[in-house]
Short mmCIF file of C-alpha atoms in Angstrom, two decimals:
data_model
loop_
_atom_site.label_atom_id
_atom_site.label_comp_id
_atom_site.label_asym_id
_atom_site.label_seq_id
_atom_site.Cartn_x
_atom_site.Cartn_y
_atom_site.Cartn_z
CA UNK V 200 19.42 -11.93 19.38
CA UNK V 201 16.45 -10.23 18.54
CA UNK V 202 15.16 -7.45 20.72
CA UNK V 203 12.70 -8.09 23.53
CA UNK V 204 9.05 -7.05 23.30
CA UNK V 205 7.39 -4.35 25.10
CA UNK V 206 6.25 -5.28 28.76
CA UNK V 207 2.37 -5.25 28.44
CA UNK V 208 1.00 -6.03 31.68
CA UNK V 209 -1.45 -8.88 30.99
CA UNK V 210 -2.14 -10.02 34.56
CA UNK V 211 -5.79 -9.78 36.24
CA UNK V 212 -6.57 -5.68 37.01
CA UNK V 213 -8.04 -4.55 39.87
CA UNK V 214 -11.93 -3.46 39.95
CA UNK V 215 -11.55 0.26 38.41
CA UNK V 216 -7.64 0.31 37.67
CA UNK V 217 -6.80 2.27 34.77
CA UNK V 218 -3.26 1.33 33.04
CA UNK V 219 -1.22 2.60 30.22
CA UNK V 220 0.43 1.12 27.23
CA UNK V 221 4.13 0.25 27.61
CA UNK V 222 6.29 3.26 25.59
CA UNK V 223 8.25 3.05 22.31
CA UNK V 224 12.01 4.15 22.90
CA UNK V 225 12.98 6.43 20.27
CA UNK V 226 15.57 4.14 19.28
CA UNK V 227 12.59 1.14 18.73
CA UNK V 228 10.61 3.85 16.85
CA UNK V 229 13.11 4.72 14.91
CA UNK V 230 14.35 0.90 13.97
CA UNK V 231 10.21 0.72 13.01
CA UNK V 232 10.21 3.69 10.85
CA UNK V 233 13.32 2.47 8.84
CA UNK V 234 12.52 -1.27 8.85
CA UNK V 235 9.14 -0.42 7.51
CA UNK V 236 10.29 1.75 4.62
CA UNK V 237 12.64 -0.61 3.37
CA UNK V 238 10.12 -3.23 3.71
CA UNK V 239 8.13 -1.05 1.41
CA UNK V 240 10.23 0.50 -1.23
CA UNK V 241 11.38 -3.20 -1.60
CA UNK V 242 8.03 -4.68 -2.55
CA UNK V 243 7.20 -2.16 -5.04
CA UNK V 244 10.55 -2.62 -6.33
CA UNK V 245 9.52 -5.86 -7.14
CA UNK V 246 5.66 -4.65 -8.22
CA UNK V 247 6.86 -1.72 -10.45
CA UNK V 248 9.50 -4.33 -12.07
CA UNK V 249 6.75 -5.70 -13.93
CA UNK V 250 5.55 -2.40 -15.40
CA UNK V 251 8.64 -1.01 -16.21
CA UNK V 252 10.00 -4.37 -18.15
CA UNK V 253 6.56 -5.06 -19.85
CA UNK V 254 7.79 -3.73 -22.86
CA UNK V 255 11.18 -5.56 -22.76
CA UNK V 256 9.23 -9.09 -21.38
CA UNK V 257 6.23 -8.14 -24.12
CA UNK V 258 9.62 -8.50 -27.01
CA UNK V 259 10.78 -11.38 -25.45
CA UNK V 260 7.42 -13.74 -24.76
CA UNK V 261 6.35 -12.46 -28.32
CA UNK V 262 3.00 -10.71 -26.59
CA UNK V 263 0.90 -8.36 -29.16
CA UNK V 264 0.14 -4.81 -26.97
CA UNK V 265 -3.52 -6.34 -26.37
CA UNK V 266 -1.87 -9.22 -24.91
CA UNK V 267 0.86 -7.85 -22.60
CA UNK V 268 -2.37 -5.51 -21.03
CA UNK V 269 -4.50 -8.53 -20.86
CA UNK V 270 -1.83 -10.57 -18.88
CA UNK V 271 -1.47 -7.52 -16.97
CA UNK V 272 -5.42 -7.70 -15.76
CA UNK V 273 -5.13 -11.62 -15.03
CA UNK V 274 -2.50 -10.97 -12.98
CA UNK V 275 -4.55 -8.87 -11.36
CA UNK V 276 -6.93 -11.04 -10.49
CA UNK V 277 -4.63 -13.14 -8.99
CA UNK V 278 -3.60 -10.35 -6.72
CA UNK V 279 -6.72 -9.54 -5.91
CA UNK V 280 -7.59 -12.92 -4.00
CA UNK V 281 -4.39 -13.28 -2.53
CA UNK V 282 -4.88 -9.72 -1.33
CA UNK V 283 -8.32 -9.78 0.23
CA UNK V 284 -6.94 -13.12 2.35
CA UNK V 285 -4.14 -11.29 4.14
CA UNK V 286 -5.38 -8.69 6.37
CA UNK V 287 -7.24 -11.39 8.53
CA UNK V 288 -4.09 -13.28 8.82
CA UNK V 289 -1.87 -9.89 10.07
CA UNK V 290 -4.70 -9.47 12.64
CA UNK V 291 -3.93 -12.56 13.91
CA UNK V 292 -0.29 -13.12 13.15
CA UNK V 293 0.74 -9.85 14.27
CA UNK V 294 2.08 -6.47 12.55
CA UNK V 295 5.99 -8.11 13.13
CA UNK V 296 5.06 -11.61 11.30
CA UNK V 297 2.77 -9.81 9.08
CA UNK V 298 5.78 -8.07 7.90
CA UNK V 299 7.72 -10.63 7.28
CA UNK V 300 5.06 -12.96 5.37
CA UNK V 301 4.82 -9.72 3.12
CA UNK V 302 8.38 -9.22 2.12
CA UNK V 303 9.14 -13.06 2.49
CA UNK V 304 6.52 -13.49 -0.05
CA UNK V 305 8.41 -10.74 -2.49
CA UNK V 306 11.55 -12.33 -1.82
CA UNK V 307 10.31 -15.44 -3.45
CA UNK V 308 8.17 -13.99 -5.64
CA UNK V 309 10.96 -12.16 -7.40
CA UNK V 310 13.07 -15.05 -7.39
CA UNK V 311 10.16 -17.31 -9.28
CA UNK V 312 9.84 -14.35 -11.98
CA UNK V 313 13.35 -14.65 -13.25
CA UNK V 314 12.77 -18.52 -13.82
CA UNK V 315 9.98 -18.73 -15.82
CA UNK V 316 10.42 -19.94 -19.23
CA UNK V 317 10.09 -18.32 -22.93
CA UNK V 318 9.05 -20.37 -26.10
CA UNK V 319 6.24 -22.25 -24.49
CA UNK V 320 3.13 -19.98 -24.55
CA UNK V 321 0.35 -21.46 -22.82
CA UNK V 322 2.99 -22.46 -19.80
CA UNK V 323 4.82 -19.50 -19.62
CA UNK V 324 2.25 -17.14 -19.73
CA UNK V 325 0.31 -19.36 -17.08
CA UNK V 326 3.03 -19.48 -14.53
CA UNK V 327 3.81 -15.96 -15.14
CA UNK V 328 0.21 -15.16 -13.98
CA UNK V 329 0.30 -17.53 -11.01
CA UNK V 330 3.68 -16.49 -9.63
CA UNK V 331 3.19 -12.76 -10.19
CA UNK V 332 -0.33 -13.20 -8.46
CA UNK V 333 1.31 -13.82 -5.39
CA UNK V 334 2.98 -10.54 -5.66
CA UNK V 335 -0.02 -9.28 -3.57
CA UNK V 336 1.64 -10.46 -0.65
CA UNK V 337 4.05 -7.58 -1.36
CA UNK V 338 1.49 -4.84 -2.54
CA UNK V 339 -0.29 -5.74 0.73
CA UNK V 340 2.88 -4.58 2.45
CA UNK V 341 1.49 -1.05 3.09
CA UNK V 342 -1.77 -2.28 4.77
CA UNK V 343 1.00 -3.77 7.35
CA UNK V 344 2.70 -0.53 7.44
CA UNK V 345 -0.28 1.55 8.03
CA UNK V 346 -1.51 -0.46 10.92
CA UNK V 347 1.68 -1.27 12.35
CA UNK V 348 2.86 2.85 12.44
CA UNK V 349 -0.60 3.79 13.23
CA UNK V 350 0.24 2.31 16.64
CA UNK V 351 3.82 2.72 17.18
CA UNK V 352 3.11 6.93 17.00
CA UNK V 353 0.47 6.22 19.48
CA UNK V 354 2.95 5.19 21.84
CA UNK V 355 6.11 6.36 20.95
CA UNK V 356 8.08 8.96 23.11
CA UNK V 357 9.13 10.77 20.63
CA UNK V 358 6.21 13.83 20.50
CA UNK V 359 6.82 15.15 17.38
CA UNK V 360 5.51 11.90 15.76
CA UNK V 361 2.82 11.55 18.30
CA UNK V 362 1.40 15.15 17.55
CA UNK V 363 2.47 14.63 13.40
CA UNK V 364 1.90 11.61 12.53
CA UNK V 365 0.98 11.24 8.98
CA UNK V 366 3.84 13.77 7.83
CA UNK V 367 6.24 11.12 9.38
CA UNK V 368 4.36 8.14 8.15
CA UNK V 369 4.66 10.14 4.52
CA UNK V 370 8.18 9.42 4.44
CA UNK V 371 7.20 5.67 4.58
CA UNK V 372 4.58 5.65 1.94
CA UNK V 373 7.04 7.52 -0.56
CA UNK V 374 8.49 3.92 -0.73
CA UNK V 375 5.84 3.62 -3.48
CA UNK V 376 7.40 6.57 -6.05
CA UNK V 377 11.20 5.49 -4.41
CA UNK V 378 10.52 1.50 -5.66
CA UNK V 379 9.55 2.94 -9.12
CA UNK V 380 12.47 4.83 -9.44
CA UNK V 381 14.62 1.95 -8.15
CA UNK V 382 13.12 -0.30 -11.03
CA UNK V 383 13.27 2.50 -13.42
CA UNK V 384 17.09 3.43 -12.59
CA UNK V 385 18.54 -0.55 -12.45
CA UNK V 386 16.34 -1.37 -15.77
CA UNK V 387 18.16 2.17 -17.51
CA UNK V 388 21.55 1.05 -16.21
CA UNK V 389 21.18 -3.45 -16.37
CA UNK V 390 18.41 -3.92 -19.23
CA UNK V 391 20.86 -3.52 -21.99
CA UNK V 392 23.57 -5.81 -20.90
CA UNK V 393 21.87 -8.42 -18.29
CA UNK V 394 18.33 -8.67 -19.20
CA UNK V 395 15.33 -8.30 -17.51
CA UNK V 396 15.94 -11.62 -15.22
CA UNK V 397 18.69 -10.39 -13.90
CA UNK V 398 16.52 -7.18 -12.18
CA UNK V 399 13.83 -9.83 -10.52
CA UNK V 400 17.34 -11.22 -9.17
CA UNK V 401 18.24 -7.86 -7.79
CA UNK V 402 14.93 -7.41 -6.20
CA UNK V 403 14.94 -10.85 -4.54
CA UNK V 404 18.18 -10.08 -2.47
CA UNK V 405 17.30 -7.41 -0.43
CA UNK V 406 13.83 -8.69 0.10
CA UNK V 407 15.10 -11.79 1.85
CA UNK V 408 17.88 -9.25 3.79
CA UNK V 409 15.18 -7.22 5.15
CA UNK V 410 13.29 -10.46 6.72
CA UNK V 411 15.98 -11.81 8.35
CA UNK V 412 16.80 -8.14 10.02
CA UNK V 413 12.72 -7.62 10.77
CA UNK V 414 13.10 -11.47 13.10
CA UNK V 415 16.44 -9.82 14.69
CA UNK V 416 15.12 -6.72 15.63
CA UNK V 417 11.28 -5.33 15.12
CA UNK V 418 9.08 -5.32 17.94
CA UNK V 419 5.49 -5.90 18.18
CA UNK V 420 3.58 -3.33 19.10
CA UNK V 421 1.67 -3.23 22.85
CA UNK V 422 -2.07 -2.91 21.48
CA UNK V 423 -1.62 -5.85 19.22
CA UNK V 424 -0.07 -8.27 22.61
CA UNK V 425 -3.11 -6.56 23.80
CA UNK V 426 -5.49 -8.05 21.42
CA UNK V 427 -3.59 -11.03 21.17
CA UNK V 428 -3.96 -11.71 25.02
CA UNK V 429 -7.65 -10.93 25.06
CA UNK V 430 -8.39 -13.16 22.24
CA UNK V 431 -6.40 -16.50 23.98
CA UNK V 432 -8.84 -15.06 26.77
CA UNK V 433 -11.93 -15.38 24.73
CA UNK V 434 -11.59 -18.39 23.21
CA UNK V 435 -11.04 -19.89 26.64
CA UNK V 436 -14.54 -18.67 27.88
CA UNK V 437 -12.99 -15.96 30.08
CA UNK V 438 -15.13 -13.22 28.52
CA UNK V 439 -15.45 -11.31 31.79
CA UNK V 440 -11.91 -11.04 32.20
CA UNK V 441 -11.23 -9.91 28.67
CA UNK V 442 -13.05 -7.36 28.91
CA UNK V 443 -11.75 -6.48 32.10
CA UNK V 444 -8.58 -5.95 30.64
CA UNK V 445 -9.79 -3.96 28.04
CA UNK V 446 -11.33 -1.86 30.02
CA UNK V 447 -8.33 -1.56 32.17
CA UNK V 448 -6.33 0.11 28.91
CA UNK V 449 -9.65 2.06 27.36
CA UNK V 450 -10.00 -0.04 24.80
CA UNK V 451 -13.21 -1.85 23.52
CA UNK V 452 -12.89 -5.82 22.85
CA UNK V 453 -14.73 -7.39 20.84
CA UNK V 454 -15.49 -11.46 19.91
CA UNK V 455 -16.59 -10.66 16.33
CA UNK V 456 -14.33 -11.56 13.21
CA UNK V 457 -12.04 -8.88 11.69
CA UNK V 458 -14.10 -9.30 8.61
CA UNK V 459 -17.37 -9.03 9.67
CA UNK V 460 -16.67 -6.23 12.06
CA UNK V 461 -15.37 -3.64 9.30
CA UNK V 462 -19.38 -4.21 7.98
CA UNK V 463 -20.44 -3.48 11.00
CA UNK V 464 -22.96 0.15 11.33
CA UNK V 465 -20.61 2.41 12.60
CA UNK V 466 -17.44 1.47 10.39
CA UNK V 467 -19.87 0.20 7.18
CA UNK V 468 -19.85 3.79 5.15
CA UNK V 469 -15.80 4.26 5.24
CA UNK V 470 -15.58 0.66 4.05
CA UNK V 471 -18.07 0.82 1.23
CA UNK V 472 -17.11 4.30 0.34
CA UNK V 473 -13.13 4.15 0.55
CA UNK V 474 -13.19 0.38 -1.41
CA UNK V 475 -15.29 2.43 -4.31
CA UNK V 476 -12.55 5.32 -4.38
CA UNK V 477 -9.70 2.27 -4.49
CA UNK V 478 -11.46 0.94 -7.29
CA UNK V 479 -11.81 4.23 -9.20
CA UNK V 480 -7.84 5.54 -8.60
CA UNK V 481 -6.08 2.27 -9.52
CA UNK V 482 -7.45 3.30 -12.68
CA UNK V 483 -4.92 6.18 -13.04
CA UNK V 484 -2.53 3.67 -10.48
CA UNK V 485 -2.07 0.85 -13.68
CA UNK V 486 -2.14 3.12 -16.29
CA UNK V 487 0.21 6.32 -15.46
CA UNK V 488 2.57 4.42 -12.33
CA UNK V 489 2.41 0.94 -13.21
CA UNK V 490 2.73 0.94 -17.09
CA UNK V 491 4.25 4.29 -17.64
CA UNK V 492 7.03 3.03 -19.81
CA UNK V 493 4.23 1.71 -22.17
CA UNK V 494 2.07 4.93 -21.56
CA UNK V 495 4.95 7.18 -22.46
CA UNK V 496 6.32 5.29 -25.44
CA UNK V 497 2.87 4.50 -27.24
CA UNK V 498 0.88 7.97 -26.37
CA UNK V 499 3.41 10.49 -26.12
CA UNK V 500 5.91 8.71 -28.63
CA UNK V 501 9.02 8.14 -26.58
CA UNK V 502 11.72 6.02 -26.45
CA UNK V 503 12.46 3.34 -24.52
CA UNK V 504 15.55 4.75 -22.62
CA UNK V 505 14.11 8.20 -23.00
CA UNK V 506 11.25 6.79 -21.04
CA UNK V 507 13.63 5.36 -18.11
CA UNK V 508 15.09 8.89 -17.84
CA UNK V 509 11.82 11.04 -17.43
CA UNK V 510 10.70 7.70 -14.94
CA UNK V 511 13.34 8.79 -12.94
CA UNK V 512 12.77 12.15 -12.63
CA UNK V 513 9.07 11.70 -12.44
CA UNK V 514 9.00 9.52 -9.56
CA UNK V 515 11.49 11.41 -7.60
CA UNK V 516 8.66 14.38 -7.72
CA UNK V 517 6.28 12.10 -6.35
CA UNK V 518 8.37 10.93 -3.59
CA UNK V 519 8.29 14.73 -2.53
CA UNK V 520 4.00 14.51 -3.52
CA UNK V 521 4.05 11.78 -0.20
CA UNK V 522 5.99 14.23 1.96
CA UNK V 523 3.78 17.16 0.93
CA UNK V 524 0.34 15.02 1.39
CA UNK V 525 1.55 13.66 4.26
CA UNK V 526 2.47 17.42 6.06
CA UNK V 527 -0.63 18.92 4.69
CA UNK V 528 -2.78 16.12 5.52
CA UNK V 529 -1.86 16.85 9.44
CA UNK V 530 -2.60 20.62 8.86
CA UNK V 531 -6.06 20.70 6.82
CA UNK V 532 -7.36 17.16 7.36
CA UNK V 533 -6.36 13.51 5.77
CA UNK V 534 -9.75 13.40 4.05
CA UNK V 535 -9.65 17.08 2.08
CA UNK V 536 -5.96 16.47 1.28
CA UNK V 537 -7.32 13.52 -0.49
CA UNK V 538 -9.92 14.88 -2.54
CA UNK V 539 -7.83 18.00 -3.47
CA UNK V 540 -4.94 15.80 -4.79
CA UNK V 541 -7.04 13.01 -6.84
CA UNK V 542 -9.04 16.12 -8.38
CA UNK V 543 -5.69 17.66 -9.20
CA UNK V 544 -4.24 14.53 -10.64
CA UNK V 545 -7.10 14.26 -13.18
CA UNK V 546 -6.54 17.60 -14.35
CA UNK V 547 -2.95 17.03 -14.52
CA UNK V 548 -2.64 13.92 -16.51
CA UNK V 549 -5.21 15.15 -19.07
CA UNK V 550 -3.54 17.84 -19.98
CA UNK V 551 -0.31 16.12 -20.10
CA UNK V 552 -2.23 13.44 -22.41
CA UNK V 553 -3.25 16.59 -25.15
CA UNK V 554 -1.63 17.36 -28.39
CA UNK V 555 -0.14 20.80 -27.03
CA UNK V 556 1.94 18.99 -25.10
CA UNK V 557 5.06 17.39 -26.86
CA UNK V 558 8.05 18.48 -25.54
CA UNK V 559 10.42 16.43 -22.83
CA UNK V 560 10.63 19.02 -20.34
CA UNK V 561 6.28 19.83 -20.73
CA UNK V 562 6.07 16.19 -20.21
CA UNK V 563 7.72 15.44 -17.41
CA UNK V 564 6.20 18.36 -15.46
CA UNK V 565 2.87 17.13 -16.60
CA UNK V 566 3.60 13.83 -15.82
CA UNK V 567 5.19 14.82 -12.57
CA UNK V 568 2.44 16.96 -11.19
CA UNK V 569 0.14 14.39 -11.95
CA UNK V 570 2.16 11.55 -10.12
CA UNK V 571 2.63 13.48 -7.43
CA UNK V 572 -1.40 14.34 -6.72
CA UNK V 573 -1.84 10.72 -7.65
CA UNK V 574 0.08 8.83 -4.80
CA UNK V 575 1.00 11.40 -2.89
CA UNK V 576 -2.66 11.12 -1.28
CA UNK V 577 -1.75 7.86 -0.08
CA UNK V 578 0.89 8.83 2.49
CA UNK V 579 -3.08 10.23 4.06
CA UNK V 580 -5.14 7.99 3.19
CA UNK V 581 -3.32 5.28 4.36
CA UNK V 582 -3.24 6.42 7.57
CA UNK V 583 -6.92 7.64 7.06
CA UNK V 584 -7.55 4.49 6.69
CA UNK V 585 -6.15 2.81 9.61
CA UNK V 586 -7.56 5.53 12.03
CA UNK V 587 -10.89 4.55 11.34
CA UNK V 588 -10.91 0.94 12.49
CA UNK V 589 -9.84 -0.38 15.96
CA UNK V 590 -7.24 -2.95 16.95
CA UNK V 591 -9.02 -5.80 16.85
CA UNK V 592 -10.29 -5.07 13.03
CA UNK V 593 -7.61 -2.22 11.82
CA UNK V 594 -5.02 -4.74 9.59
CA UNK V 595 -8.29 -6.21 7.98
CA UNK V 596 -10.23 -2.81 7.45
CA UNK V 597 -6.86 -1.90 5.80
CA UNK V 598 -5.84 -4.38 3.75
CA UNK V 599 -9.85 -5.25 2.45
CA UNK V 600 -9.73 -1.85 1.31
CA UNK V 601 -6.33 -1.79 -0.25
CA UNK V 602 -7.23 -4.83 -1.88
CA UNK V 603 -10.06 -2.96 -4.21
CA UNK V 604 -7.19 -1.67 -5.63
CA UNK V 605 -6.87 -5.13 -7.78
CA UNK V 606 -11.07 -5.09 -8.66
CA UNK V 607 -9.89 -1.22 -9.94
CA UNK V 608 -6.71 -2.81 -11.84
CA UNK V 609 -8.77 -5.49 -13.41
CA UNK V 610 -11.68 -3.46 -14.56
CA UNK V 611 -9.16 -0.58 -15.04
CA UNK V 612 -7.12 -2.99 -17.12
CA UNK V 613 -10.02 -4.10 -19.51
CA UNK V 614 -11.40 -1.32 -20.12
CA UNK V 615 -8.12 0.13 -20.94
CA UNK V 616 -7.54 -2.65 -23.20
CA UNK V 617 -10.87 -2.28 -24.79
CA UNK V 618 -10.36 1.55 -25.36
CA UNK V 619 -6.32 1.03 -26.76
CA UNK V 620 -7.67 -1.76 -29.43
CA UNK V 621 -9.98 0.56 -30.64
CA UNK V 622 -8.60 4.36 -30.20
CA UNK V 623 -5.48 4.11 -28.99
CA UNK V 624 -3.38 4.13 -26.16
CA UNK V 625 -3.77 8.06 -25.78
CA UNK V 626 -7.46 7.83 -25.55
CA UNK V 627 -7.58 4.86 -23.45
CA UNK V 628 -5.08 6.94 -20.65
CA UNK V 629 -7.36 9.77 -20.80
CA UNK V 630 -11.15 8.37 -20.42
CA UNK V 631 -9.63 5.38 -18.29
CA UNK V 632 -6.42 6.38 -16.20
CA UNK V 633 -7.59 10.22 -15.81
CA UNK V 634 -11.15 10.61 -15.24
CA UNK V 635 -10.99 7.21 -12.73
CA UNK V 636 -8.41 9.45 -11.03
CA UNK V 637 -11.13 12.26 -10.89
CA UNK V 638 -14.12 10.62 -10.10
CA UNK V 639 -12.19 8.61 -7.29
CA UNK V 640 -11.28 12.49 -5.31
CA UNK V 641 -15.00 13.32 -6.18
CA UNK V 642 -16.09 9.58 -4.55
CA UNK V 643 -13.88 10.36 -0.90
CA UNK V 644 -16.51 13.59 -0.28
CA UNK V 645 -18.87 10.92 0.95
CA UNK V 646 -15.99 9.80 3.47
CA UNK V 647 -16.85 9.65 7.38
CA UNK V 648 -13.60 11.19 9.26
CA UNK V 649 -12.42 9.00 11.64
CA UNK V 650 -12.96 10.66 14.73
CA UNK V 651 -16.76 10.87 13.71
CA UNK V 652 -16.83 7.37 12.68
CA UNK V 653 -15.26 5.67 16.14
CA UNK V 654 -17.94 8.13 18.18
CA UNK V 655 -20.44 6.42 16.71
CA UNK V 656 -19.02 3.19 17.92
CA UNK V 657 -21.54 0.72 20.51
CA UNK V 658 -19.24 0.57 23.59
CA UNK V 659 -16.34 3.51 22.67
CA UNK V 660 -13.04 3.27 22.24
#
């Protein structure tokens, strides 16, 4: 049976009546917390699959360099739109079905990419496009996350989460570097003797697991029944009474869509200005996390196994680059933890990307450092991100904005294509993958924190 929700109290409240939010047990919290970085570490399994077998599917399709990156950027337009369509659905769905359209969607997803067939180009390479297209649904998995931890710690009894939350949530968000070594580890150990079919296999399994276990047993969280309720009383014509209740919890209701109100005055700058710094980062995102089996075999001359060894090691740094954003980010501030580490990754990954260095061990600490300022960020800005919108709009804010990550892969992508055709692979890392990492820490000065943002809001929060 799957566990009962959270008692909100939805009835009537009395003139002036102030109420609070049902609690989170610590055993619900911590069933959240663990459900949620499965979910995650699952779906980039399946996203960082694609990167780390390019090479091996680029032999096997018969793809020229040029035209495994070019695939690479349709798919990434494909992702894009089915990206930008989800985070009005979660606000309406919920953060528990949200979940499991996201990892249902991998689950099949996966399952597709093993299927499709070799020897017929135009078809192949089409439905390879469509079906990993729909691998946004998976990618958008962390814009589910964000919102759906952002308001568990709000409520949860356990205070050390309440008082630290995005050094908690970092451990959630290092499902990113954790999928990548997943992929990297099973393609070292399966490539050779099962083919790279057999891995989309392996990552449709426990997607479908982690589905059924999210309908036994994740709750929804109180401010979302909230919303819910005060929508159903909207659309009925009770307006009065919605925002009644509303007012009864502190919180501000409001009748406007999700994705209208993340333009509106007071939340406008964070959207324009966080979307712009997406853009800019999944620059170094595709290039050094996404294809680094191509970047390290074709720049730094590597070998393929080589490569899936230094992976490895690589990503386990980042995981620790999550952690360490994620703890700092609660001490100094989400938004100077995020300019500090995209700055840093720049610097990192162009030096790694210079003739001095040649040597495995300079390589991966080059590579590591710059990994680990490059996502690590994201165990902040994620839930930056999600603390600057309210209920009603905070899945859509978060997911439109993760979604300019696929405008940054596709112009990322050609560009980087461009550059490789013409200078090589080396060249194209550095002016693409590392100064887009650069300029997008130098873009997130012109951020609005959060608390500054939701002052500025009409009616408060």
């Amino acid at each position: 049976m799957r566990t009962e929700q959270l008692a909100v109290d939805l009835t009537p409240p009395a003139e002036g009546e102030k109420r609070r939010f049902p609690i989170f047990s610590k055993r619900d919290t911590s069933m959240a917390t663990g459900l949620a970085l499965l979910a995650w570490t699952v779906a980039v399994f399946d996203f960082g699959l694609f990167g780390t077998l390019l090479p091996a599917m680029q032999e096997e399709f018969g793809w020229t360099e040029s035209q495994a990156y070019a695939l690479t950027t349709w798919i990434a337009v494909g992702t894009a739109i089915v990206c930008f369509g989800i985070g009005p659905v979660i606000d309406r769905l919920g953060r528990r079905k949200g979940m499991m359209v996201t990892i249902g969607g991998t689950a099949i997803v996966s399952g597709l990419t093993a299927l499709i067939p070799t020897g017929i180009p135009y078809l192949s390479n089409g439905l390879l496009v469509l079906i990993r297209s729909f691998g946004g649904l998976g990618f958008s998995e962390q814009a589910v996350n964000a919102t759906y931890m952002n308001e568990v710690y709000q409520v949860t009894e356990v205070e050390d989460k309440r008082k630290r939350p995005g050094f908690h949530y970092a451990f959630i968000q290092g499902g990113w570097p954790l999928g990548f070594l997943l992929a990297s580890a099973l393609a070292l150990v399966f490539l050779p003797s099962l083919g790279w079919r057999a891995l989309y296999v392996m990552a449709a399994i426990p997607a479908a697991i982690i589905v059924w276990v999210i309908a036994k047993k994740l709750k929804e969280t109180p401010q979302f029944e909230l919303h819910h309720e005060l929508t159903r009383l909207e659309k009925s014509g009770q307006t009065e009474q919605a925002h009644a209740l509303a007012g009864a919890y502190g919180v501000e209701h409001s009748s406007t869509a999700p994705l209208k109100r993340i333009w509106e005055p007071h939340l406008r700058r964070n959207t324009v200005v966080l979307s712009f710094a997406w853009i800019f980062n999944f620059f170094g995102i595709l290039i050094f996390s996404v294809l680094g089996t191509s970047i390290l075999k074709n720049a730094k001359g590597v070998e393929l196994t080589d490569a899936f060894w230094m992976l490895i090691v690589i990503n386990l740094l980042a995981y620790f680059g999550y952690v360490f954003h994620g703890w700092i980010g609660d001490k100094i501030g989400r938004k100077r933890t995020i300019i500090g580490g995209w700055i840093l990754s720049g610097i990192s990954f162009t030096l790694m990307l210079s003739p001095i260095i040649t040597s495995p061990a300079a390589i991966i600490a080059t590579y590591g450092a710059g990994l680990f300022f490059l996502v690590g960020p994201y165990a902040a800005i994620q839930y930056f991100m999600a603390e600057c919108y309210p209920v009603s709009c905070r899945a859509t804010g978060t997911a439109f904005i993760g979604a300019m990550s696929q405008p940054g892969t596709i112009i990322g992508g050609a560009l980087f294509t461009l550059v490789a055709a013409g200078y090589g692979t080396a060249t194209a890392a550095l002016w693409v993958g590392a100064l887009g990492t650069l300029v997008s820490g130098l873009l997130m000065i012109a951020a609005k924190p959060p608390l500054e943002a939701r002052l500025e809001e009409p009616h408060g929060v």
